[in-house]
Amino acid sequence: MISLADKKEIWRGMPQDTPEQQLWADNYFDTEVLPMAQEHFQGHYAAEKRDYYGLFLLMGPLWELSTFSVALFEPQNVHVFCRKEQALQVKLLQKNLGLDDGSLCCTYIQGEDVASLYRVMKKQHDIWDSVGRSAIDITGGSAVFASAAAMAATYLDLEVYRVDSQYLPEFHHHEPGTERLCHIPSVHSVIGEE
């Protein structure tokens, strides 16, 4: 069996000078390297796994990192927030994770419309909360949306996560195997309610 390190070396050695070569390298990354990195991540963070009915996901143009928390927590429902121009990335995320249309919902946010984010999160949370707990992954969000989502999470009593990794600008991807799960503790758990 080929290891993650071996697959990374194969991927890094693939020529990426033309659009066609870039497509071949990206496909190899998506189908061979990323699933193995997700397995490694799941094994490493198995003790952090929680049972969430729903997971909110802020997704940016680099959809790959958004898959890690979904793969770890395996929620029954995922609600993605992103921009309209990232519809293809949502489909790639859905395909990578094997999510059916019934378990994935997507809300496209225009500009910096934080009010829409708040309203949709509240409405979806109210539906999910009757069945089970929810969390949010702010990994792919802009600075504005990550901050707004974290504030909404505090109000809704959601757990907040972020997946960090080392970025490889020459390959236009993150370094597989460097993913780190960051659990941002709730304000109330640290300073309490006064």
GROMACS .gro file of C-alpha atoms in nm:
model
  194
    1MET     CA    1   0.000   0.000   0.000
    2ILE     CA    2   0.129   0.344  -0.090
    3SER     CA    3   0.170   0.583   0.205
    4LEU     CA    4   0.053   0.942   0.226
    5ALA     CA    5   0.414   1.057   0.199
    6ASP     CA    6   0.459   0.855  -0.122
    7LYS     CA    7   0.140   0.994  -0.275
    8LYS     CA    8   0.246   1.347  -0.184
    9GLU     CA    9   0.579   1.291  -0.360
   10ILE     CA   10   0.402   1.161  -0.670
   11TRP     CA   11   0.171   1.465  -0.668
   12ARG     CA   12   0.456   1.711  -0.614
   13GLY     CA   13   0.651   1.549  -0.898
   14MET     CA   14   0.368   1.583  -1.150
   15PRO     CA   15   0.429   1.853  -1.412
   16GLN     CA   16   0.192   2.149  -1.370
   17ASP     CA   17   0.307   2.386  -1.643
   18THR     CA   18   0.000   2.372  -1.869
   19PRO     CA   19  -0.372   2.381  -1.782
   20GLU     CA   20  -0.401   2.014  -1.879
   21GLN     CA   21  -0.112   1.915  -1.654
   22GLN     CA   22  -0.258   2.124  -1.373
   23LEU     CA   23  -0.591   1.941  -1.418
   24TRP     CA   24  -0.418   1.600  -1.398
   25ALA     CA   25  -0.231   1.705  -1.082
   26ASP     CA   26  -0.547   1.848  -0.923
   27ASN     CA   27  -0.742   1.531  -1.001
   28TYR     CA   28  -0.467   1.319  -0.846
   29PHE     CA   29  -0.468   1.542  -0.538
   30ASP     CA   30  -0.850   1.520  -0.507
   31THR     CA   31  -0.884   1.145  -0.563
   32GLU     CA   32  -0.562   1.001  -0.419
   33VAL     CA   33  -0.394   1.241  -0.177
   34LEU     CA   34  -0.689   1.417  -0.010
   35PRO     CA   35  -0.879   1.101   0.100
   36MET     CA   36  -0.562   0.961   0.256
   37ALA     CA   37  -0.494   1.292   0.435
   38GLN     CA   38  -0.853   1.285   0.566
   39GLU     CA   39  -0.802   0.931   0.702
   40HIS     CA   40  -0.482   1.042   0.872
   41PHE     CA   41  -0.666   1.343   1.023
   42GLN     CA   42  -0.956   1.126   1.143
   43GLY     CA   43  -0.717   0.886   1.312
   44HIS     CA   44  -0.516   1.163   1.474
   45TYR     CA   45  -0.823   1.348   1.607
   46ALA     CA   46  -1.042   1.045   1.690
   47ALA     CA   47  -1.055   1.150   2.057
   48GLU     CA   48  -1.195   1.492   1.951
   49LYS     CA   49  -1.487   1.340   1.761
   50ARG     CA   50  -1.826   1.462   1.880
   51ASP     CA   51  -2.175   1.361   1.777
   52TYR     CA   52  -2.326   1.655   1.586
   53TYR     CA   53  -2.655   1.639   1.403
   54GLY     CA   54  -2.567   1.943   1.193
   55LEU     CA   55  -2.250   2.123   1.091
   56PHE     CA   56  -2.237   2.475   0.951
   57LEU     CA   57  -1.947   2.527   0.716
   58LEU     CA   58  -1.794   2.854   0.593
   59MET     CA   59  -1.630   2.770   0.264
   60GLY     CA   60  -1.394   2.972   0.051
   61PRO     CA   61  -1.234   2.902  -0.286
   62LEU     CA   62  -1.010   2.631  -0.136
   63TRP     CA   63  -1.279   2.372  -0.060
   64GLU     CA   64  -1.040   2.093   0.039
   65LEU     CA   65  -0.977   2.206   0.397
   66SER     CA   66  -1.352   2.230   0.456
   67THR     CA   67  -1.380   1.854   0.412
   68PHE     CA   68  -1.174   1.763   0.717
   69SER     CA   69  -1.416   1.858   0.995
   70VAL     CA   70  -1.707   1.701   0.804
   71ALA     CA   71  -1.509   1.378   0.758
   72LEU     CA   72  -1.416   1.376   1.129
   73PHE     CA   73  -1.756   1.457   1.282
   74GLU     CA   74  -1.975   1.284   1.020
   75PRO     CA   75  -2.280   1.503   1.086
   76GLN     CA   76  -2.613   1.399   0.940
   77ASN     CA   77  -2.657   1.743   0.782
   78VAL     CA   78  -2.418   2.006   0.647
   79HIS     CA   79  -2.510   2.367   0.571
   80VAL     CA   80  -2.250   2.548   0.359
   81PHE     CA   81  -2.216   2.926   0.341
   82CYS     CA   82  -2.019   3.061   0.045
   83ARG     CA   83  -2.030   3.296  -0.252
   84LYS     CA   84  -2.227   3.215  -0.568
   85GLU     CA   85  -1.906   3.185  -0.771
   86GLN     CA   86  -1.803   2.891  -0.548
   87ALA     CA   87  -2.086   2.663  -0.664
   88LEU     CA   88  -1.834   2.432  -0.832
   89GLN     CA   89  -1.636   2.403  -0.507
   90VAL     CA   90  -1.956   2.303  -0.325
   91LYS     CA   91  -2.010   2.024  -0.580
   92LEU     CA   92  -1.648   1.908  -0.540
   93LEU     CA   93  -1.688   1.904  -0.160
   94GLN     CA   94  -2.015   1.711  -0.193
   95LYS     CA   95  -1.857   1.457  -0.427
   96ASN     CA   96  -1.546   1.413  -0.212
   97LEU     CA   97  -1.751   1.350   0.102
   98GLY     CA   98  -2.021   1.142  -0.067
   99LEU     CA   99  -2.299   1.368   0.062
  100ASP     CA  100  -2.641   1.335  -0.099
  101ASP     CA  101  -2.857   1.637  -0.182
  102GLY     CA  102  -3.079   1.569   0.119
  103SER     CA  103  -2.795   1.608   0.370
  104LEU     CA  104  -2.629   1.913   0.212
  105CYS     CA  105  -2.775   2.261   0.201
  106CYS     CA  106  -2.599   2.565   0.058
  107THR     CA  107  -2.666   2.935   0.113
  108TYR     CA  108  -2.493   3.180  -0.118
  109ILE     CA  109  -2.406   3.507   0.054
  110GLN     CA  110  -2.345   3.819  -0.154
  111GLY     CA  111  -2.076   4.064  -0.054
  112GLU     CA  112  -2.041   4.103   0.322
  113ASP     CA  113  -2.409   4.042   0.406
  114VAL     CA  114  -2.359   3.941   0.768
  115ALA     CA  115  -2.727   3.994   0.851
  116SER     CA  116  -2.826   3.718   0.607
  117LEU     CA  117  -2.570   3.485   0.764
  118TYR     CA  118  -2.719   3.551   1.108
  119ARG     CA  119  -3.078   3.497   0.994
  120VAL     CA  120  -3.006   3.175   0.806
  121MET     CA  121  -2.791   3.032   1.087
  122LYS     CA  122  -3.064   3.106   1.341
  123LYS     CA  123  -3.339   2.952   1.129
  124GLN     CA  124  -3.134   2.638   1.047
  125HIS     CA  125  -3.019   2.603   1.408
  126ASP     CA  126  -3.377   2.614   1.532
  127ILE     CA  127  -3.464   2.325   1.300
  128TRP     CA  128  -3.158   2.116   1.387
  129ASP     CA  129  -3.171   2.191   1.760
  130SER     CA  130  -3.496   1.999   1.793
  131VAL     CA  131  -3.306   1.685   1.683
  132GLY     CA  132  -2.950   1.726   1.814
  133ARG     CA  133  -2.647   1.948   1.871
  134SER     CA  134  -2.474   2.148   1.601
  135ALA     CA  135  -2.133   2.303   1.544
  136ILE     CA  136  -1.965   2.535   1.295
  137ASP     CA  137  -1.638   2.517   1.104
  138ILE     CA  138  -1.514   2.867   1.015
  139THR     CA  139  -1.208   2.748   0.819
  140GLY     CA  140  -1.303   2.885   0.478
  141GLY     CA  141  -1.463   3.209   0.588
  142SER     CA  142  -1.329   3.555   0.524
  143ALA     CA  143  -1.218   3.755   0.828
  144VAL     CA  144  -1.558   3.927   0.839
  145PHE     CA  145  -1.765   3.610   0.804
  146ALA     CA  146  -1.549   3.403   1.040
  147SER     CA  147  -1.588   3.672   1.307
  148ALA     CA  148  -1.962   3.708   1.245
  149ALA     CA  149  -2.016   3.331   1.247
  150ALA     CA  150  -1.822   3.296   1.573
  151MET     CA  151  -2.042   3.566   1.731
  152ALA     CA  152  -2.356   3.389   1.607
  153ALA     CA  153  -2.218   3.059   1.741
  154THR     CA  154  -2.183   3.214   2.086
  155TYR     CA  155  -2.541   3.335   2.074
  156LEU     CA  156  -2.666   2.993   1.953
  157ASP     CA  157  -2.439   2.795   2.188
  158LEU     CA  158  -2.255   2.614   1.906
  159GLU     CA  159  -1.909   2.464   1.921
  160VAL     CA  160  -1.664   2.645   1.687
  161TYR     CA  161  -1.385   2.471   1.494
  162ARG     CA  162  -1.119   2.570   1.246
  163VAL     CA  163  -0.879   2.353   1.046
  164ASP     CA  164  -0.535   2.508   0.994
  165SER     CA  165  -0.260   2.381   0.767
  166GLN     CA  166   0.052   2.485   0.584
  167TYR     CA  167  -0.020   2.636   0.241
  168LEU     CA  168   0.196   2.557  -0.063
  169PRO     CA  169   0.164   2.856  -0.298
  170GLU     CA  170   0.360   2.689  -0.578
  171PHE     CA  171   0.107   2.403  -0.584
  172HIS     CA  172  -0.207   2.610  -0.509
  173HIS     CA  173  -0.302   2.364  -0.233
  174HIS     CA  174  -0.234   2.306   0.133
  175GLU     CA  175   0.032   2.056   0.243
  176PRO     CA  176  -0.150   1.725   0.301
  177GLY     CA  177  -0.077   1.585   0.645
  178THR     CA  178  -0.027   1.926   0.812
  179GLU     CA  179  -0.396   1.976   0.898
  180ARG     CA  180  -0.462   2.074   1.260
  181LEU     CA  181  -0.802   2.088   1.429
  182CYS     CA  182  -0.854   2.396   1.642
  183HIS     CA  183  -1.148   2.393   1.882
  184ILE     CA  184  -1.230   2.749   1.987
  185PRO     CA  185  -1.378   2.727   2.337
  186SER     CA  186  -1.702   2.904   2.407
  187VAL     CA  187  -1.679   3.237   2.587
  188HIS     CA  188  -1.917   3.107   2.852
  189SER     CA  189  -1.698   2.804   2.926
  190VAL     CA  190  -1.405   3.031   3.013
  191ILE     CA  191  -1.550   3.342   3.175
  192GLY     CA  192  -1.895   3.211   3.259
  193GLU     CA  193  -2.219   3.399   3.261
  194GLU     CA  194  -2.238   3.685   3.503
   0.00000   0.00000   0.00000
